[in-house]
PDB file of C-alpha atoms in Angstrom:
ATOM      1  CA  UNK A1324       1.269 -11.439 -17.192  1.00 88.00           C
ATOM      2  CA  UNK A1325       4.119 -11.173 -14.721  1.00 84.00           C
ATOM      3  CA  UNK A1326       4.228 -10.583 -11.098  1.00 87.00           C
ATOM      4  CA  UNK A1327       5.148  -7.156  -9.512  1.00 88.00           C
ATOM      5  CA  UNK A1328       6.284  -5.962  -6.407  1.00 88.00           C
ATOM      6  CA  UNK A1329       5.384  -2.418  -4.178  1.00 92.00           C
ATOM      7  CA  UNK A1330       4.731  -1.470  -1.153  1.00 92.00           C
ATOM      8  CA  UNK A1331       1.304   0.166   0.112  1.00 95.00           C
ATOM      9  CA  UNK A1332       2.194   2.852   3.070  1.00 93.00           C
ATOM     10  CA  UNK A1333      -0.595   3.504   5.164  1.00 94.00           C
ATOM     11  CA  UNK A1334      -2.162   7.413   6.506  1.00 92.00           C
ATOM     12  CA  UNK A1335      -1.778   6.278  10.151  1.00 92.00           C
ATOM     13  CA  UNK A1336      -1.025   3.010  12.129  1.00 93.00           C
ATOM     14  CA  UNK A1337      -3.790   0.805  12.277  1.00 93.00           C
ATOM     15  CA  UNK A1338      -5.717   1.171  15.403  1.00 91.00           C
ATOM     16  CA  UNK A1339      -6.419  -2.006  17.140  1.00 90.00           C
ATOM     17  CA  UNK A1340      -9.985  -2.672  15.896  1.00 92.00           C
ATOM     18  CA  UNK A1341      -8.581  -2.225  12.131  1.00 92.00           C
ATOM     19  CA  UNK A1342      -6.196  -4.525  13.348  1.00 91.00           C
ATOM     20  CA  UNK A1343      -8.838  -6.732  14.382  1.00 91.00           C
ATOM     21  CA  UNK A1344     -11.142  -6.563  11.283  1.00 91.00           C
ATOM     22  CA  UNK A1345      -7.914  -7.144   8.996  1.00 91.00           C
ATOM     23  CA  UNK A1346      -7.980 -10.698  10.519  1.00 90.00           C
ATOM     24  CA  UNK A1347     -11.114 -11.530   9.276  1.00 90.00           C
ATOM     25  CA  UNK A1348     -10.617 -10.514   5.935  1.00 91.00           C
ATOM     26  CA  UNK A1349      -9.680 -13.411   3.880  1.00 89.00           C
ATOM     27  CA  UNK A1350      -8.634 -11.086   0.870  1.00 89.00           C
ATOM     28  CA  UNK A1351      -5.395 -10.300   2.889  1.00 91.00           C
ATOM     29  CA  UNK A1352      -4.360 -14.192   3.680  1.00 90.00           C
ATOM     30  CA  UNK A1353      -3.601 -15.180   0.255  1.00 90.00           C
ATOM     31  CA  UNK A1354       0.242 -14.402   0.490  1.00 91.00           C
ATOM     32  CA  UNK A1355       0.215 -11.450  -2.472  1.00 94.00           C
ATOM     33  CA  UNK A1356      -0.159  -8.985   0.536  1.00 94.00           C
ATOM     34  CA  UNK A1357       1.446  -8.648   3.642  1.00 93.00           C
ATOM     35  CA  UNK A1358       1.287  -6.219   6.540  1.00 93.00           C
ATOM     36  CA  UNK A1359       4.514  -4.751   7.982  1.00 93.00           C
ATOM     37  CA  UNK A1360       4.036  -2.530  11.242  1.00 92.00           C
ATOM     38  CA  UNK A1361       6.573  -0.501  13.113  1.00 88.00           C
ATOM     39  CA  UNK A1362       6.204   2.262  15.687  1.00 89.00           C
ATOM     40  CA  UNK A1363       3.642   4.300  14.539  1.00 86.00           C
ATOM     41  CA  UNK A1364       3.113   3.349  10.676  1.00 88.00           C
ATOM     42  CA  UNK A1365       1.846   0.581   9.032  1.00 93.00           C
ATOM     43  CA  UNK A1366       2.709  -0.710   4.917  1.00 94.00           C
ATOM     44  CA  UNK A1367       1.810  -3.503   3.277  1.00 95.00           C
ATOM     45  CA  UNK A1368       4.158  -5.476   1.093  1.00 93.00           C
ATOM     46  CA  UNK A1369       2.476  -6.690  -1.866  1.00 94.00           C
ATOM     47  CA  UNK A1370       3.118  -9.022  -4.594  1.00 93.00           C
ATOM     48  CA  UNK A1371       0.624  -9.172  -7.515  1.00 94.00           C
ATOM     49  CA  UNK A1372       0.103 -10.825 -10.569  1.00 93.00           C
ATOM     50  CA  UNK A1373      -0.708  -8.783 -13.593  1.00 93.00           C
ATOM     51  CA  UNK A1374      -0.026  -6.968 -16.999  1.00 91.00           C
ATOM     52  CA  UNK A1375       0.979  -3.736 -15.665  1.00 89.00           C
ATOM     53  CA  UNK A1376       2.149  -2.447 -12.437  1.00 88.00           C
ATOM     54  CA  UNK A1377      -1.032  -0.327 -12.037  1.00 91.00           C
ATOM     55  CA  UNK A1378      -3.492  -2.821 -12.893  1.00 93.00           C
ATOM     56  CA  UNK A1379      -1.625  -4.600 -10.100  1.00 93.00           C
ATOM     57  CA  UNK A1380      -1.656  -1.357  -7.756  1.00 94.00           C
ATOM     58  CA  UNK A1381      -5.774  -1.367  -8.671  1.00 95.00           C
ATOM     59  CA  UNK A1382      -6.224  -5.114  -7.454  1.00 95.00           C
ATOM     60  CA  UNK A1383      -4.274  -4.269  -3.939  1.00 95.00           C
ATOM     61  CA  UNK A1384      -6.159  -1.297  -3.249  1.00 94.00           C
ATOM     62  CA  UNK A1385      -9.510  -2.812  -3.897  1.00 93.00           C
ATOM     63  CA  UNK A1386      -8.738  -5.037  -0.812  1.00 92.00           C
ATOM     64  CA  UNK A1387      -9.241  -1.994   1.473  1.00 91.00           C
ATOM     65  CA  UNK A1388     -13.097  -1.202   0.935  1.00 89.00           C
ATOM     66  CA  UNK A1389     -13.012  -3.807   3.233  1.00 87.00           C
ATOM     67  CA  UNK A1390     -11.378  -2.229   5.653  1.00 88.00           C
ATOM     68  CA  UNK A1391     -12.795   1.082   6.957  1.00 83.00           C
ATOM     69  CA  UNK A1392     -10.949   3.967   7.826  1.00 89.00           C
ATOM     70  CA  UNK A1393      -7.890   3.099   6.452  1.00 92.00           C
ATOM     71  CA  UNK A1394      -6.289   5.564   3.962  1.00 91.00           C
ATOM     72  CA  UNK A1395      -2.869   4.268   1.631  1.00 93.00           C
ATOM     73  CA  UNK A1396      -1.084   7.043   1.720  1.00 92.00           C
ATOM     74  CA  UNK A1397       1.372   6.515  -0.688  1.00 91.00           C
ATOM     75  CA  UNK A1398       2.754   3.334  -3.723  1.00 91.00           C
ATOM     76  CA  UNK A1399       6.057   2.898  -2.918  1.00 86.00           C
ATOM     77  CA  UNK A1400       8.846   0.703  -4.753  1.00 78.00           C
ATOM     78  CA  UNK A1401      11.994   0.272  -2.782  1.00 69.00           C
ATOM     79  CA  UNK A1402      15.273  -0.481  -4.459  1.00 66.00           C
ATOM     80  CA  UNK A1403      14.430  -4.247  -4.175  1.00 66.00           C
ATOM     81  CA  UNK A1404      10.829  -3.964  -5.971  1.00 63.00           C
ATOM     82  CA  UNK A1405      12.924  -1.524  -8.495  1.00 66.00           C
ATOM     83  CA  UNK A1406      15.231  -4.523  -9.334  1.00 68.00           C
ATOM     84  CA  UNK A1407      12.446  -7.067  -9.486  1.00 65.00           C
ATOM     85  CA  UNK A1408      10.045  -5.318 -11.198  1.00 66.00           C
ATOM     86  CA  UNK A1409      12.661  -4.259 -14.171  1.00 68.00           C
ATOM     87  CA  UNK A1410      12.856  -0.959 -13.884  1.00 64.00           C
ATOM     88  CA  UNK A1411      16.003   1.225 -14.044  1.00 54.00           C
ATOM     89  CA  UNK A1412      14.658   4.532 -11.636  1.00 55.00           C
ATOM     90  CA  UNK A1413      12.762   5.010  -8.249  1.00 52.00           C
ATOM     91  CA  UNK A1414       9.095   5.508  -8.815  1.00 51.00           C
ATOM     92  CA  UNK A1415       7.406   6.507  -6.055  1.00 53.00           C
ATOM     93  CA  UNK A1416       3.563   8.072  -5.725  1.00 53.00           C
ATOM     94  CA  UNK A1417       4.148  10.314  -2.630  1.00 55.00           C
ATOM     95  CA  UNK A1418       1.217  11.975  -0.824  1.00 52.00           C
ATOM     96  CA  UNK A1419       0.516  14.976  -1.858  1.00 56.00           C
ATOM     97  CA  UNK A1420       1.889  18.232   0.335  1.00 60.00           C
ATOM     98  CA  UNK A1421      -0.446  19.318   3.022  1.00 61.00           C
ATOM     99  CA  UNK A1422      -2.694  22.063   2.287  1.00 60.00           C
ATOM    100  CA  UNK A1423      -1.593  25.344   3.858  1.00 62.00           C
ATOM    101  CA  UNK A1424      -4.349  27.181   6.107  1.00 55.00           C
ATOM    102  CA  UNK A1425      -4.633  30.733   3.956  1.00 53.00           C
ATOM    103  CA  UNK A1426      -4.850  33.721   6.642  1.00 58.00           C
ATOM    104  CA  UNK A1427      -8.710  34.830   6.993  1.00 54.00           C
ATOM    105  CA  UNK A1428      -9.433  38.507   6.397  1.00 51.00           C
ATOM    106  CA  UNK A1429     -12.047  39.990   8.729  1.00 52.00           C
TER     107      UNK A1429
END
């Protein structure tokens, strides 16, 4: 088991009542996750506990059925988690490309 470190980038900002309801949650006031907010996102920096990096990944995101309406967007290591967690390249799971609107034909 060893600890790893990412970072959980939100869809959107929390809106004030998510905001609200992550208070309550216990499951986030443990210290393995913490929110970080700036003008209009929101991530959370996580530290977790495990034998891989996605069983870790699994155990953050089941925190968020919890929390309704809010969508991780992305796993992100930054060059910090990259140095921590052993590893010699980025790895990063972006969000996947928006889907184009293909023209109608009458």
């Amino acid at each position: 088991m060893r600890n790893w470190y990412f970072n959980l980038v939100l869809q959107d900002a929390l809106t004030e009542e998510q905001d609200d309801a992550l208070t309550e949650l216990a499951s986030f006031h443990d210290g393995r996750i913490s929110l970080v907010e700036g003008p209009g996102y929101s991530r959370f920096m996580c530290s977790f506990d495990a034998e891989t990096l996605t069983e870790a990944i699994a155990d953050a995101l089941s925190r968020f059925v919890d929390l309704p309406g809010v969508l991780v967007r992305s796993v992100e290591l930054d060059e910090f988690a990259l140095e921590d967690n052993g590893m010699a390249t980025p790895a990063v799971v972006p969000a996947p490309p928006p889907l184009e609107a293909s023209p109608s034909t009458p």
